[in-house]
mmCIF file of C-alpha atoms in Angstrom:
data_model
loop_
_atom_site.group_PDB
_atom_site.id
_atom_site.type_symbol
_atom_site.label_atom_id
_atom_site.label_comp_id
_atom_site.label_asym_id
_atom_site.label_seq_id
_atom_site.Cartn_x
_atom_site.Cartn_y
_atom_site.Cartn_z
ATOM 1 C CA ARG A 173 -31.007 -16.495 61.559
ATOM 2 C CA ALA A 174 -30.504 -16.484 57.808
ATOM 3 C CA VAL A 175 -27.331 -14.307 58.296
ATOM 4 C CA ASP A 176 -26.013 -17.046 60.768
ATOM 5 C CA TRP A 177 -26.777 -19.728 58.181
ATOM 6 C CA TRP A 178 -24.807 -17.851 55.435
ATOM 7 C CA ASN A 179 -21.984 -17.230 57.839
ATOM 8 C CA ALA A 180 -21.800 -20.932 58.822
ATOM 9 C CA LEU A 181 -21.912 -21.949 55.179
ATOM 10 C CA LEU A 182 -19.380 -19.476 53.908
ATOM 11 C CA GLY A 183 -17.061 -19.131 56.997
ATOM 12 C CA GLU A 184 -17.043 -15.417 56.382
ATOM 13 C CA ARG A 185 -19.350 -12.368 56.219
ATOM 14 C CA MET A 186 -20.657 -11.357 52.860
ATOM 15 C CA GLU A 187 -20.409 -7.720 51.763
ATOM 16 C CA VAL A 188 -22.508 -6.032 49.222
ATOM 17 C CA LYS A 189 -20.937 -2.893 47.684
ATOM 18 C CA ASN A 190 -23.096 0.003 46.698
ATOM 19 C CA PRO A 191 -22.591 0.602 42.904
ATOM 20 C CA LEU A 192 -25.003 3.618 42.784
ATOM 21 C CA PRO A 193 -22.696 6.379 41.260
ATOM 22 C CA ASN A 194 -22.343 4.827 37.803
ATOM 23 C CA VAL A 195 -25.726 3.177 37.496
ATOM 24 C CA PHE A 196 -28.238 5.847 36.639
ATOM 25 C CA GLU A 197 -26.719 8.068 33.880
ATOM 26 C CA VAL A 198 -26.538 5.413 31.123
ATOM 27 C CA PRO A 199 -30.185 3.994 31.367
ATOM 28 C CA LEU A 200 -31.745 7.464 31.814
ATOM 29 C CA THR A 201 -29.877 8.833 28.707
ATOM 30 C CA LEU A 202 -30.383 5.791 26.520
ATOM 31 C CA THR A 203 -34.069 5.537 27.342
ATOM 32 C CA LEU A 204 -34.721 9.218 26.757
ATOM 33 C CA VAL A 205 -32.900 9.122 23.446
ATOM 34 C CA SER A 206 -34.717 5.977 22.324
ATOM 35 C CA THR A 207 -38.143 7.154 23.307
ATOM 36 C CA TYR A 208 -37.423 10.387 21.533
ATOM 37 C CA LEU A 209 -36.430 8.523 18.396
ATOM 38 C CA LEU A 210 -39.616 6.440 18.640
ATOM 39 C CA MET A 211 -42.143 9.124 19.604
ATOM 40 C CA GLY A 212 -40.518 12.197 18.018
ATOM 41 C CA GLU A 213 -40.821 14.299 21.073
ATOM 42 C CA PHE A 214 -40.080 14.499 24.835
ATOM 43 C CA THR A 215 -43.263 14.018 26.835
ATOM 44 C CA LEU A 216 -44.025 13.433 30.477
ATOM 45 C CA GLN A 217 -44.628 9.771 29.448
ATOM 46 C CA SER A 218 -41.070 9.403 28.098
ATOM 47 C CA VAL A 219 -39.569 10.948 31.181
ATOM 48 C CA VAL A 220 -41.643 8.625 33.500
ATOM 49 C CA VAL A 221 -40.572 5.605 31.376
ATOM 50 C CA SER A 222 -36.957 6.673 31.615
ATOM 51 C CA LEU A 223 -37.134 7.088 35.357
ATOM 52 C CA SER A 224 -38.745 3.669 35.728
ATOM 53 C CA MET A 225 -35.912 2.124 33.702
ATOM 54 C CA VAL A 226 -33.545 3.723 36.059
ATOM 55 C CA ALA A 227 -35.359 2.104 39.048
ATOM 56 C CA LEU A 228 -35.233 -1.281 37.207
ATOM 57 C CA THR A 229 -31.516 -0.695 36.638
ATOM 58 C CA PHE A 230 -31.076 -0.035 40.405
ATOM 59 C CA GLY A 231 -32.761 -3.294 41.306
ATOM 60 C CA SER A 232 -30.792 -5.311 38.704
ATOM 61 C CA THR A 233 -27.469 -3.730 39.786
ATOM 62 C CA MET A 234 -28.027 -4.641 43.399
ATOM 63 C CA ILE A 235 -28.958 -8.233 42.472
ATOM 64 C CA HIS A 236 -25.700 -8.538 40.395
ATOM 65 C CA ALA A 237 -23.763 -7.025 43.341
ATOM 66 C CA LEU A 238 -25.211 -9.730 45.552
ATOM 67 C CA GLU A 239 -24.188 -12.431 43.081
ATOM 68 C CA SER A 240 -20.628 -11.152 43.161
ATOM 69 C CA THR A 241 -20.469 -11.789 46.847
ATOM 70 C CA LEU A 242 -21.696 -15.370 46.662
ATOM 71 C CA PRO A 243 -19.095 -18.159 46.664
ATOM 72 C CA ARG A 244 -20.770 -19.954 43.813
ATOM 73 C CA GLN A 245 -21.166 -17.624 40.771
ATOM 74 C CA GLY A 246 -24.311 -18.027 38.793
ATOM 75 C CA ALA A 247 -26.381 -19.132 41.749
ATOM 76 C CA SER A 248 -30.064 -19.699 41.249
ATOM 77 C CA ILE A 249 -30.964 -16.919 43.723
ATOM 78 C CA THR A 250 -29.879 -14.362 41.060
ATOM 79 C CA THR A 251 -32.096 -15.783 38.421
ATOM 80 C CA LEU A 252 -34.984 -15.906 40.730
ATOM 81 C CA LEU A 253 -34.558 -12.369 41.860
ATOM 82 C CA LEU A 254 -34.143 -11.059 38.277
ATOM 83 C CA ALA A 255 -37.406 -12.768 37.415
ATOM 84 C CA ILE A 256 -39.186 -10.530 39.866
ATOM 85 C CA LEU A 257 -38.053 -7.507 37.707
ATOM 86 C CA VAL A 258 -39.932 -8.823 34.584
ATOM 87 C CA TRP A 259 -43.284 -7.623 35.853
ATOM 88 C CA PRO A 260 -42.209 -3.934 36.341
ATOM 89 C CA PHE A 261 -40.530 -4.011 32.942
ATOM 90 C CA ILE A 262 -43.725 -5.245 31.247
ATOM 91 C CA LEU A 263 -45.665 -2.544 32.923
ATOM 92 C CA THR A 264 -43.057 -0.005 31.765
ATOM 93 C CA VAL A 265 -43.464 -1.138 28.197
ATOM 94 C CA ASP A 266 -47.269 -0.914 28.663
ATOM 95 C CA LEU A 267 -46.874 2.742 29.666
ATOM 96 C CA LEU A 268 -45.473 3.458 26.292
ATOM 97 C CA SER A 269 -48.659 2.159 24.588
ATOM 98 C CA ILE A 270 -51.050 4.300 26.737
ATOM 99 C CA ASP A 271 -52.350 7.429 24.962
ATOM 100 C CA SER A 272 -51.268 10.780 26.370
ATOM 101 C CA VAL A 273 -54.741 11.714 27.616
ATOM 102 C CA SER A 274 -55.079 8.640 29.847
ATOM 103 C CA PHE A 275 -51.507 9.249 31.111
ATOM 104 C CA ALA A 276 -52.211 12.883 31.880
ATOM 105 C CA ILE A 277 -55.459 12.181 33.684
ATOM 106 C CA GLY A 278 -53.673 9.884 36.155
ATOM 107 C CA ASN A 279 -55.113 6.476 35.352
ATOM 108 C CA VAL A 280 -51.625 5.037 35.617
ATOM 109 C CA VAL A 281 -50.806 5.815 39.171
ATOM 110 C CA THR A 282 -51.015 2.215 40.464
ATOM 111 C CA GLU A 283 -48.752 1.038 37.629
ATOM 112 C CA LEU A 284 -46.286 3.717 38.390
ATOM 113 C CA VAL A 285 -46.259 2.727 42.127
ATOM 114 C CA VAL A 286 -45.593 -0.909 41.214
ATOM 115 C CA ILE A 287 -42.953 -0.033 38.617
ATOM 116 C CA ILE A 288 -40.979 2.104 41.036
ATOM 117 C CA ALA A 289 -41.591 0.223 44.298
ATOM 118 C CA ILE A 290 -40.582 -3.329 43.311
ATOM 119 C CA PRO A 291 -37.045 -2.519 41.984
ATOM 120 C CA LEU A 292 -36.301 0.053 44.803
ATOM 121 C CA SER A 293 -37.494 -2.246 47.445
ATOM 122 C CA ILE A 294 -34.990 -4.866 46.056
ATOM 123 C CA TYR A 295 -32.353 -2.129 45.980
ATOM 124 C CA PHE A 296 -32.886 -1.270 49.662
ATOM 125 C CA LEU A 297 -33.735 -4.698 51.078
ATOM 126 C CA ILE A 298 -30.725 -6.684 49.758
ATOM 127 C CA PRO A 299 -28.282 -4.854 51.941
ATOM 128 C CA LEU A 300 -30.452 -5.519 54.896
ATOM 129 C CA ILE A 301 -30.537 -9.189 54.178
ATOM 130 C CA VAL A 302 -26.784 -9.363 53.566
ATOM 131 C CA PRO A 303 -25.208 -7.050 56.149
ATOM 132 C CA GLU A 304 -21.766 -5.694 55.737
#
């Protein structure tokens, strides 16, 4: 029914394009380089943080792709959806402060699930909400 409401409001169907090909090289590379400069070495922790930043980028990219289809640019839905990504970002920063022993033991599995699940669920659910 929400799609019908959007169609009645806009008079046309919205389309969300998939911007995936360009989205994952830049955050992965920049995060790996910056964590190497901060820590001085590549660890499993820095690779996991880099992959979580890629997941955050996927979610953010899809939110901005949704905004580009809306008739009113800068709509409040974009700001509200981007606010959801703050919590996984804070958890990602927290992963950098955890010592390597706790990280290797696996005490951070729940944080990793939350960090990866929230942005990827946004990435996969927005096209379902706004069908092509």
